[in-house]
């Protein structure tokens, strides 16, 4: 059975929902950022600092294409995965991709001050990135996670992706 891929901006709930969904399905949960960290042998802030964002994006392309070979996984992608056309093409070919969304206020509440997210310096920069990426996020069907429990969202996803046991 083909895997589920969750995309969407930082802080929209990809990891929390992905983990819960994978549990319900008895599938493997994959956090693409964690795959990159283990491949690179460095943390995300270290990669950004030592090698820059482009190098991180190259790791991300490799990690996504490796995971796309697997089945029965729920893959939480990093918020910038759609910036690269290679990743957009790959994901547009997948059957089960959902883009999680939340308002800028909610995103900021959830993630400001997180030292593991080097691209989140201030709210203005965050909103700029969110706006720039909007056209890419809109390529995929969306799910608004604001004000909803993970359990409730998982139920909706199982239904929408036709995965209910
Ligand atoms: C990024 C999002 C992060 C991580 C990296 C860059 C982005 O993942 O990949 O810090 O460009 O939006 P999360 O969306 O899981 O926080």
Short mmCIF file of C-alpha atoms and ligand atoms in Angstrom, two decimals:
data_model
loop_
_atom_site.label_atom_id
_atom_site.label_comp_id
_atom_site.label_asym_id
_atom_site.label_seq_id
_atom_site.Cartn_x
_atom_site.Cartn_y
_atom_site.Cartn_z
CA UNK A 1 0.00 0.00 0.00
CA UNK A 2 1.42 3.38 -0.96
CA UNK A 3 2.73 5.61 1.81
CA UNK A 4 1.17 8.78 3.23
CA UNK A 5 3.15 12.02 2.93
CA UNK A 6 2.37 15.03 5.11
CA UNK A 7 3.56 18.42 3.93
CA UNK A 8 2.88 21.94 5.24
CA UNK A 9 4.61 24.79 7.03
CA UNK A 10 6.57 24.32 10.27
CA UNK A 11 4.28 23.92 13.25
CA UNK A 12 1.20 22.73 11.38
CA UNK A 13 1.31 19.38 13.21
CA UNK A 14 2.89 17.03 10.66
CA UNK A 15 4.94 15.03 13.16
CA UNK A 16 2.26 14.70 15.85
CA UNK A 17 -0.41 13.69 13.36
CA UNK A 18 1.96 11.49 11.35
CA UNK A 19 2.96 9.55 14.45
CA UNK A 20 -0.65 9.00 15.50
CA UNK A 21 -1.75 8.00 12.02
CA UNK A 22 1.13 5.53 11.65
CA UNK A 23 0.19 3.99 15.02
CA UNK A 24 -3.40 3.51 13.97
CA UNK A 25 -2.38 1.94 10.68
CA UNK A 26 0.44 -0.19 12.15
CA UNK A 27 2.74 1.50 9.65
CA UNK A 28 6.22 2.99 10.17
CA UNK A 29 6.46 6.68 10.98
CA UNK A 30 9.28 8.57 9.28
CA UNK A 31 10.27 12.11 10.17
CA UNK A 32 12.24 13.34 7.16
CA UNK A 33 14.21 15.81 9.30
CA UNK A 34 15.35 12.94 11.54
CA UNK A 35 16.42 10.93 8.48
CA UNK A 36 18.51 13.88 7.31
CA UNK A 37 20.11 14.31 10.74
CA UNK A 38 21.04 10.65 10.85
CA UNK A 39 22.39 10.66 7.26
CA UNK A 40 24.37 13.86 7.78
CA UNK A 41 25.53 13.02 11.31
CA UNK A 42 24.76 16.62 12.28
CA UNK A 43 21.78 18.51 13.69
CA UNK A 44 19.64 20.69 11.41
CA UNK A 45 20.98 23.96 12.89
CA UNK A 46 24.52 22.61 12.39
CA UNK A 47 23.87 21.79 8.74
CA UNK A 48 22.37 25.24 8.11
CA UNK A 49 25.23 26.96 9.89
CA UNK A 50 28.14 25.01 8.44
CA UNK A 51 26.86 24.32 4.92
CA UNK A 52 23.90 26.59 4.33
CA UNK A 53 20.30 26.07 3.30
CA UNK A 54 21.18 24.74 -0.17
CA UNK A 55 23.15 21.86 1.31
CA UNK A 56 20.23 21.08 3.61
CA UNK A 57 17.87 21.04 0.61
CA UNK A 58 20.14 18.56 -1.17
CA UNK A 59 20.00 16.24 1.84
CA UNK A 60 16.23 16.67 1.81
CA UNK A 61 15.95 15.64 -1.86
CA UNK A 62 18.00 12.48 -1.17
CA UNK A 63 16.00 11.63 1.94
CA UNK A 64 12.62 12.08 0.26
CA UNK A 65 13.53 10.05 -2.80
CA UNK A 66 14.82 7.22 -0.57
CA UNK A 67 11.59 7.18 1.45
CA UNK A 68 9.43 7.28 -1.67
CA UNK A 69 10.73 3.80 -2.53
CA UNK A 70 9.12 2.38 0.61
CA UNK A 71 5.53 1.39 1.26
CA UNK A 72 3.24 1.55 4.30
CA UNK A 73 4.91 4.51 5.89
CA UNK A 74 3.64 7.84 7.12
CA UNK A 75 6.28 10.40 6.17
CA UNK A 76 6.29 13.85 7.82
CA UNK A 77 8.22 16.14 5.45
CA UNK A 78 10.02 19.33 6.51
CA UNK A 79 8.13 22.56 5.90
CA UNK A 80 10.43 23.59 3.05
CA UNK A 81 10.35 20.32 1.11
CA UNK A 82 8.23 21.80 -1.68
CA UNK A 83 10.77 24.50 -2.46
CA UNK A 84 12.65 22.12 -4.72
CA UNK A 85 11.02 21.12 -7.99
CA UNK A 86 12.41 17.57 -7.71
CA UNK A 87 10.42 17.08 -4.52
CA UNK A 88 7.28 18.70 -5.92
CA UNK A 89 7.34 16.40 -8.95
CA UNK A 90 7.91 13.35 -6.81
CA UNK A 91 5.10 14.22 -4.40
CA UNK A 92 2.67 15.12 -7.17
CA UNK A 93 3.06 11.54 -8.39
CA UNK A 94 2.12 10.07 -5.02
CA UNK A 95 -1.43 9.01 -4.27
CA UNK A 96 -1.66 10.11 -0.65
CA UNK A 97 -0.28 13.56 0.10
CA UNK A 98 -1.97 16.00 2.46
CA UNK A 99 -0.92 19.55 3.24
CA UNK A 100 -1.53 20.57 6.86
CA UNK A 101 -2.42 24.20 7.45
CA UNK A 102 -2.90 26.54 10.42
CA UNK A 103 -3.05 30.32 10.79
CA UNK A 104 0.14 32.38 11.18
CA UNK A 105 -0.90 33.21 14.78
CA UNK A 106 -1.27 29.56 15.68
CA UNK A 107 1.98 28.57 13.94
CA UNK A 108 3.87 31.29 15.80
CA UNK A 109 2.33 30.20 19.11
CA UNK A 110 3.41 26.63 18.50
CA UNK A 111 6.96 27.12 17.30
CA UNK A 112 8.49 30.48 18.20
CA UNK A 113 11.68 30.08 20.18
CA UNK A 114 12.39 26.55 18.96
CA UNK A 115 16.20 26.33 18.63
CA UNK A 116 15.89 23.44 16.19
CA UNK A 117 14.23 25.56 13.54
CA UNK A 118 16.96 27.85 12.19
CA UNK A 119 14.65 29.59 9.73
CA UNK A 120 12.42 31.01 12.44
CA UNK A 121 14.19 34.15 13.52
CA UNK A 122 11.23 36.47 13.88
CA UNK A 123 7.57 36.60 13.12
CA UNK A 124 7.96 38.81 10.07
CA UNK A 125 10.43 36.39 8.47
CA UNK A 126 8.12 33.51 9.26
CA UNK A 127 5.15 35.22 7.62
CA UNK A 128 7.25 36.08 4.56
CA UNK A 129 8.25 32.45 4.12
CA UNK A 130 4.71 31.26 4.69
CA UNK A 131 3.46 33.60 1.98
CA UNK A 132 6.22 32.68 -0.49
CA UNK A 133 5.44 28.99 -0.10
CA UNK A 134 1.68 29.30 -0.29
CA UNK A 135 1.47 28.47 -4.03
CA UNK A 136 3.41 25.25 -3.43
CA UNK A 137 1.28 24.20 -0.48
CA UNK A 138 -1.82 24.81 -2.57
CA UNK A 139 -0.75 22.11 -5.02
CA UNK A 140 -2.05 19.54 -2.54
CA UNK A 141 -5.33 18.89 -0.75
CA UNK A 142 -5.28 20.60 2.64
CA UNK A 143 -6.28 19.80 6.19
CA UNK A 144 -6.68 22.62 8.73
CA UNK A 145 -5.25 21.43 12.06
CA UNK A 146 -6.10 24.49 14.14
CA UNK A 147 -8.15 23.85 17.27
CA UNK A 148 -8.57 20.15 16.56
CA UNK A 149 -7.26 17.13 18.43
CA UNK A 150 -4.77 14.76 16.84
CA UNK A 151 -7.26 11.89 17.26
CA UNK A 152 -9.96 13.80 15.42
CA UNK A 153 -7.58 14.75 12.61
CA UNK A 154 -6.35 11.17 12.25
CA UNK A 155 -9.93 9.95 11.90
CA UNK A 156 -10.56 12.47 9.14
CA UNK A 157 -7.34 11.51 7.37
CA UNK A 158 -8.11 7.80 7.47
CA UNK A 159 -11.45 8.57 5.90
CA UNK A 160 -10.15 11.00 3.28
CA UNK A 161 -7.29 8.76 2.24
CA UNK A 162 -9.53 5.72 2.17
CA UNK A 163 -7.38 3.91 4.72
CA UNK A 164 -9.98 2.97 7.31
CA UNK A 165 -9.41 -0.67 8.27
C1 LIG B 1 12.16 23.88 7.47
C2 LIG B 1 11.33 23.12 8.27
C3 LIG B 1 11.85 22.17 9.26
C4 LIG B 1 13.23 21.67 8.85
C5 LIG B 1 14.16 22.82 8.57
C6 LIG B 1 13.64 23.74 7.47
C7 LIG B 1 11.54 24.85 6.53
O1 LIG B 1 10.96 21.07 9.38
O2 LIG B 1 13.13 20.84 7.72
O3 LIG B 1 14.33 23.55 9.77
O4 LIG B 1 12.25 25.33 5.61
O5 LIG B 1 10.33 25.12 6.67
P1 LIG B 1 9.54 21.13 10.15
O6 LIG B 1 8.51 21.65 9.20
O7 LIG B 1 9.28 19.71 10.53
O8 LIG B 1 9.73 22.02 11.32
#
